[in-house]
Amino acid sequence: MTFEQILEMDDDEDDREFSRSIVFGFFEQAENTFKSMDASLANEDLDTLSSLGHFLKGSSATLGLTKVKDSCEKIQHYGAHKDDTGNTAVADSTLCLERIKATMTALKRDYGEAESILKRFYHDAPA
């Protein structure tokens, strides 16, 4: 399912109640996932970071948030001791954690941009 398909499921194009609930549910999910990622990074828990990256990758892909999805996929790979493509093993846990930290900075920035655009779309923030 894509964001366009989700929009087609709205009964009323003015209030877009159905798609709005999905998008704002994603915002809440993302914010909670970021908190868990921050805690897992502090605990140097690569397995959990990989799982959280995978988790958020799916929902961001559904909404068409490509930059967010791509960063989540990288975090998933780094957490699994692999390079950004997921094809090459990386034995150095410290290096994986450094890469996750840098990727999380980009992830949060890209998420913030997407959130702002979507809130404007739903008339929930000033233009």
Short mmCIF file of N, CA and C in Angstrom, two decimals:
data_model
loop_
_atom_site.label_atom_id
_atom_site.label_comp_id
_atom_site.label_asym_id
_atom_site.label_seq_id
_atom_site.Cartn_x
_atom_site.Cartn_y
_atom_site.Cartn_z
N MET A 1 0.85 -1.18 0.00
CA MET A 1 0.00 0.00 0.00
C MET A 1 0.89 1.24 0.00
N THR A 2 0.47 2.25 -0.72
CA THR A 2 1.22 3.51 -0.78
C THR A 2 0.38 4.62 -0.18
N PHE A 3 1.02 5.77 0.04
CA PHE A 3 0.31 6.91 0.61
C PHE A 3 -0.85 7.33 -0.29
N GLU A 4 -0.65 7.27 -1.59
CA GLU A 4 -1.72 7.62 -2.53
C GLU A 4 -2.92 6.70 -2.35
N GLN A 5 -2.66 5.42 -2.16
CA GLN A 5 -3.75 4.46 -1.94
C GLN A 5 -4.44 4.72 -0.61
N ILE A 6 -3.67 5.13 0.39
CA ILE A 6 -4.26 5.46 1.69
C ILE A 6 -5.18 6.67 1.54
N LEU A 7 -4.74 7.68 0.79
CA LEU A 7 -5.58 8.87 0.57
C LEU A 7 -6.88 8.51 -0.15
N GLU A 8 -6.81 7.54 -1.06
CA GLU A 8 -8.02 7.13 -1.78
C GLU A 8 -9.06 6.50 -0.86
N MET A 9 -8.66 6.06 0.31
CA MET A 9 -9.58 5.42 1.25
C MET A 9 -10.32 6.44 2.13
N ASP A 10 -9.94 7.70 2.03
CA ASP A 10 -10.63 8.74 2.79
C ASP A 10 -12.06 8.91 2.26
N ASP A 11 -13.03 8.98 3.16
CA ASP A 11 -14.42 9.22 2.76
C ASP A 11 -14.64 10.67 2.37
N ASP A 12 -13.95 11.56 3.04
CA ASP A 12 -14.13 13.00 2.83
C ASP A 12 -12.78 13.65 2.58
N GLU A 13 -12.60 14.19 1.39
CA GLU A 13 -11.30 14.78 1.05
C GLU A 13 -11.00 16.05 1.85
N ASP A 14 -12.01 16.63 2.48
CA ASP A 14 -11.77 17.84 3.27
C ASP A 14 -11.16 17.52 4.63
N ASP A 15 -11.67 16.50 5.30
CA ASP A 15 -11.11 16.21 6.62
C ASP A 15 -10.13 15.04 6.62
N ARG A 16 -10.21 14.18 5.62
CA ARG A 16 -9.27 13.06 5.45
C ARG A 16 -9.03 12.31 6.77
N GLU A 17 -10.11 11.96 7.44
CA GLU A 17 -10.02 11.35 8.76
C GLU A 17 -9.23 10.04 8.76
N PHE A 18 -9.47 9.20 7.75
CA PHE A 18 -8.79 7.89 7.73
C PHE A 18 -7.28 8.05 7.55
N SER A 19 -6.86 8.75 6.50
CA SER A 19 -5.42 8.88 6.25
C SER A 19 -4.75 9.69 7.35
N ARG A 20 -5.45 10.69 7.86
CA ARG A 20 -4.91 11.51 8.95
C ARG A 20 -4.57 10.64 10.16
N SER A 21 -5.46 9.71 10.49
CA SER A 21 -5.22 8.85 11.65
C SER A 21 -3.99 7.96 11.43
N ILE A 22 -3.80 7.50 10.20
CA ILE A 22 -2.62 6.68 9.90
C ILE A 22 -1.35 7.51 10.00
N VAL A 23 -1.36 8.70 9.41
CA VAL A 23 -0.18 9.55 9.41
C VAL A 23 0.18 10.00 10.82
N PHE A 24 -0.81 10.43 11.58
CA PHE A 24 -0.51 10.91 12.93
C PHE A 24 -0.16 9.74 13.86
N GLY A 25 -0.69 8.56 13.56
CA GLY A 25 -0.25 7.36 14.28
C GLY A 25 1.21 7.05 14.00
N PHE A 26 1.61 7.28 12.75
CA PHE A 26 3.02 7.09 12.39
C PHE A 26 3.90 8.08 13.16
N PHE A 27 3.46 9.33 13.26
CA PHE A 27 4.25 10.31 14.02
C PHE A 27 4.51 9.82 15.44
N GLU A 28 3.46 9.34 16.08
CA GLU A 28 3.59 8.85 17.46
C GLU A 28 4.52 7.64 17.51
N GLN A 29 4.34 6.73 16.56
CA GLN A 29 5.19 5.53 16.49
C GLN A 29 6.65 5.92 16.28
N ALA A 30 6.89 6.85 15.38
CA ALA A 30 8.27 7.27 15.09
C ALA A 30 8.91 7.91 16.31
N GLU A 31 8.19 8.80 16.98
CA GLU A 31 8.75 9.46 18.16
C GLU A 31 9.10 8.45 19.25
N ASN A 32 8.23 7.47 19.47
CA ASN A 32 8.51 6.43 20.46
C ASN A 32 9.69 5.56 20.03
N THR A 33 9.77 5.28 18.75
CA THR A 33 10.88 4.48 18.23
C THR A 33 12.20 5.23 18.37
N PHE A 34 12.17 6.54 18.12
CA PHE A 34 13.39 7.34 18.30
C PHE A 34 13.88 7.29 19.74
N LYS A 35 12.95 7.36 20.70
CA LYS A 35 13.34 7.27 22.11
C LYS A 35 13.99 5.91 22.40
N SER A 36 13.40 4.85 21.86
CA SER A 36 13.97 3.52 22.05
C SER A 36 15.33 3.40 21.37
N MET A 37 15.46 4.00 20.20
CA MET A 37 16.75 3.97 19.49
C MET A 37 17.82 4.71 20.29
N ASP A 38 17.46 5.87 20.83
CA ASP A 38 18.42 6.64 21.64
C ASP A 38 18.88 5.82 22.84
N ALA A 39 17.94 5.15 23.51
CA ALA A 39 18.29 4.33 24.67
C ALA A 39 19.16 3.15 24.25
N SER A 40 18.81 2.53 23.15
CA SER A 40 19.58 1.38 22.66
C SER A 40 20.98 1.80 22.22
N LEU A 41 21.09 2.99 21.65
CA LEU A 41 22.41 3.50 21.27
C LEU A 41 23.25 3.74 22.52
N ALA A 42 22.65 4.33 23.54
CA ALA A 42 23.37 4.57 24.80
C ALA A 42 23.82 3.25 25.43
N ASN A 43 23.02 2.20 25.26
CA ASN A 43 23.34 0.88 25.81
C ASN A 43 24.18 0.04 24.85
N GLU A 44 24.50 0.61 23.69
CA GLU A 44 25.29 -0.08 22.67
C GLU A 44 24.65 -1.41 22.27
N ASP A 45 23.34 -1.42 22.15
CA ASP A 45 22.57 -2.63 21.84
C ASP A 45 22.28 -2.69 20.33
N LEU A 46 23.22 -3.25 19.60
CA LEU A 46 23.09 -3.29 18.14
C LEU A 46 21.90 -4.13 17.67
N ASP A 47 21.63 -5.24 18.35
CA ASP A 47 20.50 -6.10 17.93
C ASP A 47 19.18 -5.34 18.00
N THR A 48 18.97 -4.63 19.09
CA THR A 48 17.73 -3.87 19.23
C THR A 48 17.67 -2.74 18.22
N LEU A 49 18.79 -2.08 17.99
CA LEU A 49 18.82 -1.01 16.98
C LEU A 49 18.46 -1.55 15.60
N SER A 50 18.96 -2.73 15.27
CA SER A 50 18.63 -3.35 13.99
C SER A 50 17.13 -3.62 13.90
N SER A 51 16.55 -4.15 14.96
CA SER A 51 15.11 -4.45 14.99
C SER A 51 14.28 -3.18 14.88
N LEU A 52 14.68 -2.15 15.59
CA LEU A 52 13.94 -0.88 15.55
C LEU A 52 14.04 -0.24 14.18
N GLY A 53 15.21 -0.32 13.56
CA GLY A 53 15.36 0.20 12.20
C GLY A 53 14.43 -0.53 11.24
N HIS A 54 14.37 -1.84 11.37
CA HIS A 54 13.50 -2.64 10.52
C HIS A 54 12.03 -2.28 10.74
N PHE A 55 11.67 -2.11 11.99
CA PHE A 55 10.29 -1.79 12.36
C PHE A 55 9.83 -0.48 11.73
N LEU A 56 10.64 0.56 11.89
CA LEU A 56 10.26 1.88 11.38
C LEU A 56 10.40 1.96 9.86
N LYS A 57 11.25 1.14 9.29
CA LYS A 57 11.43 1.12 7.84
C LYS A 57 10.11 0.80 7.13
N GLY A 58 9.39 -0.17 7.63
CA GLY A 58 8.15 -0.59 6.98
C GLY A 58 7.08 0.48 6.97
N SER A 59 6.85 1.10 8.11
CA SER A 59 5.78 2.10 8.17
C SER A 59 6.17 3.37 7.41
N SER A 60 7.44 3.73 7.42
CA SER A 60 7.85 4.91 6.65
C SER A 60 7.76 4.64 5.15
N ALA A 61 8.03 3.41 4.74
CA ALA A 61 7.90 3.05 3.33
C ALA A 61 6.45 3.14 2.87
N THR A 62 5.53 2.72 3.72
CA THR A 62 4.10 2.78 3.39
C THR A 62 3.66 4.20 3.09
N LEU A 63 4.20 5.15 3.83
CA LEU A 63 3.84 6.55 3.64
C LEU A 63 4.67 7.22 2.54
N GLY A 64 5.58 6.47 1.95
CA GLY A 64 6.39 7.02 0.87
C GLY A 64 7.50 7.94 1.35
N LEU A 65 7.92 7.80 2.59
CA LEU A 65 8.97 8.64 3.16
C LEU A 65 10.31 7.98 2.88
N THR A 66 10.78 8.12 1.66
CA THR A 66 11.93 7.38 1.16
C THR A 66 13.21 7.66 1.94
N LYS A 67 13.48 8.91 2.25
CA LYS A 67 14.70 9.22 2.99
C LYS A 67 14.67 8.59 4.38
N VAL A 68 13.51 8.65 5.02
CA VAL A 68 13.35 8.05 6.35
C VAL A 68 13.53 6.54 6.24
N LYS A 69 12.89 5.94 5.26
CA LYS A 69 12.99 4.49 5.04
C LYS A 69 14.44 4.09 4.81
N ASP A 70 15.14 4.84 3.97
CA ASP A 70 16.53 4.50 3.64
C ASP A 70 17.42 4.57 4.88
N SER A 71 17.25 5.58 5.71
CA SER A 71 18.04 5.68 6.94
C SER A 71 17.72 4.54 7.89
N CYS A 72 16.44 4.19 7.99
CA CYS A 72 16.05 3.07 8.86
C CYS A 72 16.68 1.77 8.38
N GLU A 73 16.73 1.60 7.06
CA GLU A 73 17.34 0.39 6.50
C GLU A 73 18.83 0.33 6.83
N LYS A 74 19.50 1.47 6.75
CA LYS A 74 20.92 1.51 7.11
C LYS A 74 21.12 1.14 8.57
N ILE A 75 20.27 1.68 9.45
CA ILE A 75 20.37 1.36 10.87
C ILE A 75 20.14 -0.14 11.08
N GLN A 76 19.19 -0.69 10.37
CA GLN A 76 18.94 -2.13 10.45
C GLN A 76 20.21 -2.91 10.07
N HIS A 77 20.85 -2.51 8.99
CA HIS A 77 22.06 -3.20 8.54
C HIS A 77 23.22 -3.01 9.51
N TYR A 78 23.46 -1.76 9.93
CA TYR A 78 24.56 -1.51 10.86
C TYR A 78 24.37 -2.29 12.16
N GLY A 79 23.13 -2.35 12.63
CA GLY A 79 22.85 -3.09 13.86
C GLY A 79 23.10 -4.58 13.71
N ALA A 80 23.05 -5.05 12.48
CA ALA A 80 23.31 -6.47 12.19
C ALA A 80 24.77 -6.70 11.79
N HIS A 81 25.64 -5.74 12.12
CA HIS A 81 27.08 -5.82 11.80
C HIS A 81 27.32 -5.95 10.30
N LYS A 82 26.63 -5.11 9.53
CA LYS A 82 26.83 -5.09 8.08
C LYS A 82 27.05 -3.65 7.63
N ASP A 83 27.47 -3.51 6.37
CA ASP A 83 27.63 -2.17 5.81
C ASP A 83 26.26 -1.60 5.45
N ASP A 84 26.24 -0.39 4.89
CA ASP A 84 24.96 0.27 4.62
C ASP A 84 24.10 -0.48 3.61
N THR A 85 24.71 -1.30 2.78
CA THR A 85 23.93 -2.06 1.79
C THR A 85 23.42 -3.38 2.36
N GLY A 86 23.98 -3.81 3.47
CA GLY A 86 23.60 -5.09 4.06
C GLY A 86 24.32 -6.26 3.43
N ASN A 87 25.29 -5.99 2.55
CA ASN A 87 25.96 -7.06 1.82
C ASN A 87 27.30 -7.49 2.40
N THR A 88 27.94 -6.61 3.17
CA THR A 88 29.29 -6.89 3.67
C THR A 88 29.30 -6.86 5.19
N ALA A 89 29.86 -7.90 5.79
CA ALA A 89 29.96 -7.96 7.25
C ALA A 89 30.94 -6.91 7.76
N VAL A 90 30.59 -6.35 8.93
CA VAL A 90 31.45 -5.38 9.62
C VAL A 90 31.62 -5.89 11.05
N ALA A 91 32.82 -6.33 11.39
CA ALA A 91 33.06 -6.94 12.70
C ALA A 91 33.16 -5.92 13.83
N ASP A 92 33.53 -4.70 13.51
CA ASP A 92 33.80 -3.66 14.51
C ASP A 92 32.50 -3.05 15.03
N SER A 93 32.10 -3.44 16.24
CA SER A 93 30.86 -2.93 16.84
C SER A 93 30.90 -1.42 17.05
N THR A 94 32.06 -0.90 17.42
CA THR A 94 32.20 0.53 17.64
C THR A 94 31.94 1.30 16.35
N LEU A 95 32.46 0.80 15.25
CA LEU A 95 32.23 1.42 13.96
C LEU A 95 30.74 1.38 13.60
N CYS A 96 30.10 0.25 13.85
CA CYS A 96 28.66 0.15 13.58
C CYS A 96 27.87 1.16 14.41
N LEU A 97 28.23 1.31 15.68
CA LEU A 97 27.55 2.27 16.54
C LEU A 97 27.78 3.71 16.06
N GLU A 98 28.98 4.02 15.63
CA GLU A 98 29.27 5.36 15.11
C GLU A 98 28.43 5.64 13.86
N ARG A 99 28.33 4.64 13.00
CA ARG A 99 27.54 4.81 11.78
C ARG A 99 26.06 4.98 12.11
N ILE A 100 25.58 4.25 13.09
CA ILE A 100 24.18 4.39 13.50
C ILE A 100 23.94 5.79 14.06
N LYS A 101 24.85 6.25 14.89
CA LYS A 101 24.71 7.60 15.48
C LYS A 101 24.61 8.65 14.38
N ALA A 102 25.49 8.58 13.39
CA ALA A 102 25.46 9.54 12.29
C ALA A 102 24.18 9.40 11.47
N THR A 103 23.76 8.18 11.25
CA THR A 103 22.55 7.95 10.46
C THR A 103 21.31 8.42 11.21
N MET A 104 21.30 8.28 12.52
CA MET A 104 20.16 8.75 13.30
C MET A 104 20.01 10.26 13.22
N THR A 105 21.13 10.97 13.13
CA THR A 105 21.06 12.43 12.96
C THR A 105 20.34 12.77 11.67
N ALA A 106 20.73 12.10 10.58
CA ALA A 106 20.07 12.32 9.30
C ALA A 106 18.62 11.86 9.34
N LEU A 107 18.37 10.74 9.98
CA LEU A 107 17.02 10.20 10.09
C LEU A 107 16.09 11.19 10.78
N LYS A 108 16.51 11.74 11.89
CA LYS A 108 15.67 12.68 12.64
C LYS A 108 15.46 13.97 11.85
N ARG A 109 16.46 14.41 11.14
CA ARG A 109 16.32 15.60 10.29
C ARG A 109 15.30 15.34 9.17
N ASP A 110 15.47 14.24 8.48
CA ASP A 110 14.57 13.91 7.37
C ASP A 110 13.14 13.66 7.87
N TYR A 111 13.02 13.02 9.02
CA TYR A 111 11.71 12.81 9.62
C TYR A 111 11.05 14.15 9.93
N GLY A 112 11.81 15.07 10.51
CA GLY A 112 11.27 16.39 10.85
C GLY A 112 10.76 17.12 9.62
N GLU A 113 11.49 17.03 8.52
CA GLU A 113 11.04 17.66 7.27
C GLU A 113 9.75 17.02 6.78
N ALA A 114 9.70 15.70 6.80
CA ALA A 114 8.49 14.98 6.35
C ALA A 114 7.30 15.29 7.25
N GLU A 115 7.54 15.32 8.54
CA GLU A 115 6.48 15.63 9.49
C GLU A 115 5.90 17.02 9.22
N SER A 116 6.77 17.97 9.00
CA SER A 116 6.34 19.34 8.73
C SER A 116 5.47 19.41 7.46
N ILE A 117 5.93 18.74 6.41
CA ILE A 117 5.17 18.74 5.15
C ILE A 117 3.82 18.07 5.33
N LEU A 118 3.80 16.93 6.00
CA LEU A 118 2.53 16.22 6.19
C LEU A 118 1.57 16.99 7.09
N LYS A 119 2.09 17.65 8.11
CA LYS A 119 1.21 18.45 8.97
C LYS A 119 0.61 19.62 8.20
N ARG A 120 1.38 20.21 7.31
CA ARG A 120 0.82 21.27 6.46
C ARG A 120 -0.26 20.71 5.54
N PHE A 121 -0.02 19.52 5.00
CA PHE A 121 -0.99 18.87 4.13
C PHE A 121 -2.32 18.68 4.88
N TYR A 122 -2.23 18.32 6.14
CA TYR A 122 -3.43 18.11 6.96
C TYR A 122 -3.84 19.37 7.69
N HIS A 123 -3.29 20.50 7.32
CA HIS A 123 -3.63 21.80 7.90
C HIS A 123 -3.47 21.81 9.41
N ASP A 124 -2.39 21.16 9.86
CA ASP A 124 -2.17 21.05 11.29
C ASP A 124 -0.97 21.89 11.74
N ALA A 125 -0.42 22.65 10.83
CA ALA A 125 0.72 23.51 11.16
C ALA A 125 0.70 24.70 10.23
N PRO A 126 1.28 25.81 10.66
CA PRO A 126 1.32 26.98 9.78
C PRO A 126 2.15 26.70 8.52
N ALA A 127 1.75 27.28 7.44
CA ALA A 127 2.45 27.04 6.16
C ALA A 127 3.79 27.73 6.14
#
